[in-house]
XYZ file of N, CA and C in Angstrom:
204
model
N -1.390 -18.516 -34.217
C -0.464 -17.725 -34.034
C -0.030 -17.890 -32.389
N 1.309 -17.643 -31.810
C 1.382 -18.073 -30.696
C 1.211 -16.689 -29.919
N 0.603 -17.101 -28.630
C 0.161 -15.876 -27.428
C 1.226 -16.034 -26.269
N 2.487 -16.628 -26.298
C 3.480 -16.480 -25.874
C 3.097 -17.361 -24.380
N 2.392 -18.517 -24.691
C 2.088 -19.284 -23.356
C 0.895 -18.788 -22.483
N 0.463 -17.644 -23.041
C -0.942 -17.301 -22.146
C -2.034 -18.359 -22.529
N -3.066 -18.458 -21.338
C -4.126 -19.303 -21.670
C -5.401 -18.466 -21.284
N -6.352 -18.823 -21.355
C -7.784 -18.304 -21.046
C -7.842 -18.024 -19.805
N -8.044 -16.897 -19.482
C -8.598 -16.649 -18.004
C -9.520 -17.197 -17.160
N -9.064 -17.466 -15.968
C -10.167 -18.269 -15.095
C -11.414 -17.123 -15.099
N -12.274 -17.838 -14.627
C -13.787 -16.723 -14.275
C -13.340 -16.258 -13.351
N -12.913 -16.691 -12.108
C -12.862 -16.097 -11.075
C -11.641 -14.733 -11.001
N -10.709 -14.782 -11.880
C -10.012 -13.580 -12.557
C -10.855 -12.520 -13.124
N -11.637 -13.096 -13.948
C -12.371 -12.144 -14.756
C -13.230 -11.381 -13.733
N -14.245 -12.184 -13.017
C -14.992 -11.583 -12.279
C -14.270 -10.749 -11.021
N -13.160 -11.157 -10.608
C -12.310 -10.220 -9.849
C -11.941 -8.493 -10.588
N -11.722 -8.595 -11.699
C -11.208 -7.399 -12.359
C -12.749 -6.347 -12.603
N -13.692 -7.239 -12.856
C -14.862 -6.601 -12.698
C -15.267 -5.860 -11.372
N -15.108 -6.933 -10.373
C -15.442 -6.085 -9.162
C -14.512 -4.952 -8.644
N -13.341 -5.265 -8.824
C -12.200 -4.112 -8.498
C -12.429 -2.901 -9.218
N -12.975 -3.173 -10.881
C -13.145 -1.652 -11.706
C -14.982 -1.258 -10.791
N -15.494 -1.957 -10.633
C -16.996 -1.509 -9.800
C -16.554 -0.768 -8.821
N -15.671 -1.352 -8.034
C -15.488 -0.502 -6.730
C -14.728 0.537 -6.658
N -13.619 0.653 -7.973
C -12.952 1.686 -7.957
C -13.463 2.957 -8.496
N -14.759 2.472 -9.535
C -15.766 3.444 -9.947
C -16.674 4.118 -9.118
N -16.907 3.270 -8.120
C -17.912 3.804 -6.945
C -16.986 4.844 -6.054
N -16.131 4.416 -5.598
C -15.164 5.159 -4.927
C -14.761 6.585 -5.641
N -14.473 6.631 -6.832
C -14.016 7.925 -7.522
C -15.222 8.759 -7.654
N -16.708 8.330 -7.746
C -17.367 9.347 -8.258
C -18.696 9.531 -6.612
N -18.084 8.821 -5.603
C -18.785 9.380 -4.643
C -17.966 10.047 -3.706
N -17.906 11.315 -3.401
C -16.854 12.066 -2.845
C -16.717 11.638 -1.232
N -18.033 11.267 -0.649
C -17.727 10.933 0.481
C -16.538 9.538 1.126
N -16.867 8.813 -0.092
C -16.192 7.573 -0.174
C -14.500 7.814 -0.514
N -14.429 8.858 -1.293
C -13.228 9.163 -2.005
C -12.374 9.950 -0.842
N -13.182 10.864 -0.071
C -12.456 11.533 0.907
C -12.114 10.852 2.177
N -13.015 9.564 2.421
C -12.810 8.465 3.483
C -11.408 7.969 3.002
N -11.335 7.138 1.704
C -10.214 6.459 1.167
C -8.921 7.300 1.442
N -8.941 8.707 0.970
C -7.883 9.189 0.900
C -7.236 9.852 2.184
N -8.048 9.552 3.042
C -7.741 10.203 4.493
C -7.549 9.229 5.294
N -6.939 8.004 4.741
C -6.405 6.897 5.585
C -4.582 7.076 5.456
N -3.872 6.597 6.464
C -2.832 6.485 6.109
C -1.985 6.123 5.261
N -2.676 4.445 4.433
C -2.288 4.314 3.021
C -3.436 3.947 2.518
N -3.853 4.592 1.483
C -5.187 4.482 0.581
C -5.293 2.642 0.063
N -3.822 2.557 -0.355
C -3.939 1.375 -1.544
C -4.127 0.202 -0.667
N -3.825 0.137 0.882
C -3.708 -0.961 1.655
C -5.250 -0.977 1.957
N -5.932 0.011 2.348
C -7.438 0.359 2.702
C -7.966 -0.113 1.619
N -7.843 0.012 0.107
C -8.636 -0.491 -0.770
C -8.727 -1.731 -0.918
N -7.412 -2.307 -0.805
C -7.134 -3.671 -1.374
C -7.940 -4.690 0.172
N -7.801 -4.209 1.139
C -8.573 -4.692 2.422
C -10.186 -4.647 2.055
N -10.429 -3.868 1.676
C -11.808 -3.476 1.644
C -12.513 -4.270 0.270
N -11.480 -4.390 -0.819
C -12.014 -5.334 -1.893
C -11.734 -6.951 -1.433
N -10.897 -7.149 -0.799
C -10.911 -8.572 -0.456
C -12.013 -8.789 0.321
N -12.339 -8.062 1.419
C -13.533 -8.308 2.165
C -14.899 -8.772 1.337
N -15.109 -7.371 0.025
C -15.834 -7.538 -0.757
C -16.143 -8.767 -1.600
N -15.201 -8.981 -1.814
C -14.964 -10.414 -2.934
C -15.631 -11.732 -2.070
N -14.673 -11.572 -0.545
C -15.626 -12.838 0.021
C -16.581 -12.701 0.519
N -17.116 -11.848 0.765
C -18.806 -11.571 1.097
C -19.725 -12.292 -0.264
N -19.032 -11.754 -1.317
C -19.704 -11.841 -2.586
C -19.795 -13.537 -2.799
N -18.406 -13.660 -2.934
C -18.373 -15.511 -2.928
C -18.985 -16.355 -2.044
N -19.443 -15.576 -0.901
C -20.032 -16.553 0.136
C -21.432 -16.667 0.124
N -21.906 -15.370 -0.307
C -23.532 -15.275 -0.872
C -23.605 -16.246 -1.964
N -22.542 -16.348 -3.180
C -22.781 -17.078 -4.271
C -22.941 -18.562 -3.763
N -21.968 -18.834 -3.138
C -21.989 -20.562 -2.738
C -23.331 -20.542 -1.921
N -23.890 -19.620 -0.756
C -25.112 -20.074 -0.242
C -26.231 -20.017 -1.393
N -26.288 -19.365 -2.508
C -27.522 -19.287 -3.263
C -27.421 -20.508 -4.232
N -26.216 -21.162 -4.166
C -26.040 -22.322 -5.045
C -26.474 -23.648 -4.031
N -25.796 -23.662 -3.002
C -25.949 -24.593 -2.089
C -27.496 -24.646 -1.511
N -27.934 -23.381 -1.219
C -29.211 -23.203 -0.703
C -29.786 -23.722 0.119
């Protein structure tokens, strides 16, 4: 069966989706975080910037744990 040229997603893409979903769930269930995010002039940009920082921190800690 043809999947239209789709390939298996990379592990990093899968982990990125898990992190984004986890962060979105946290923000939407924590009233203080939700109010803080929605109080910014551009909530999407704030979410993306925070997400990128968290991903970089997570990747750096994973690298340190492996290299050790």
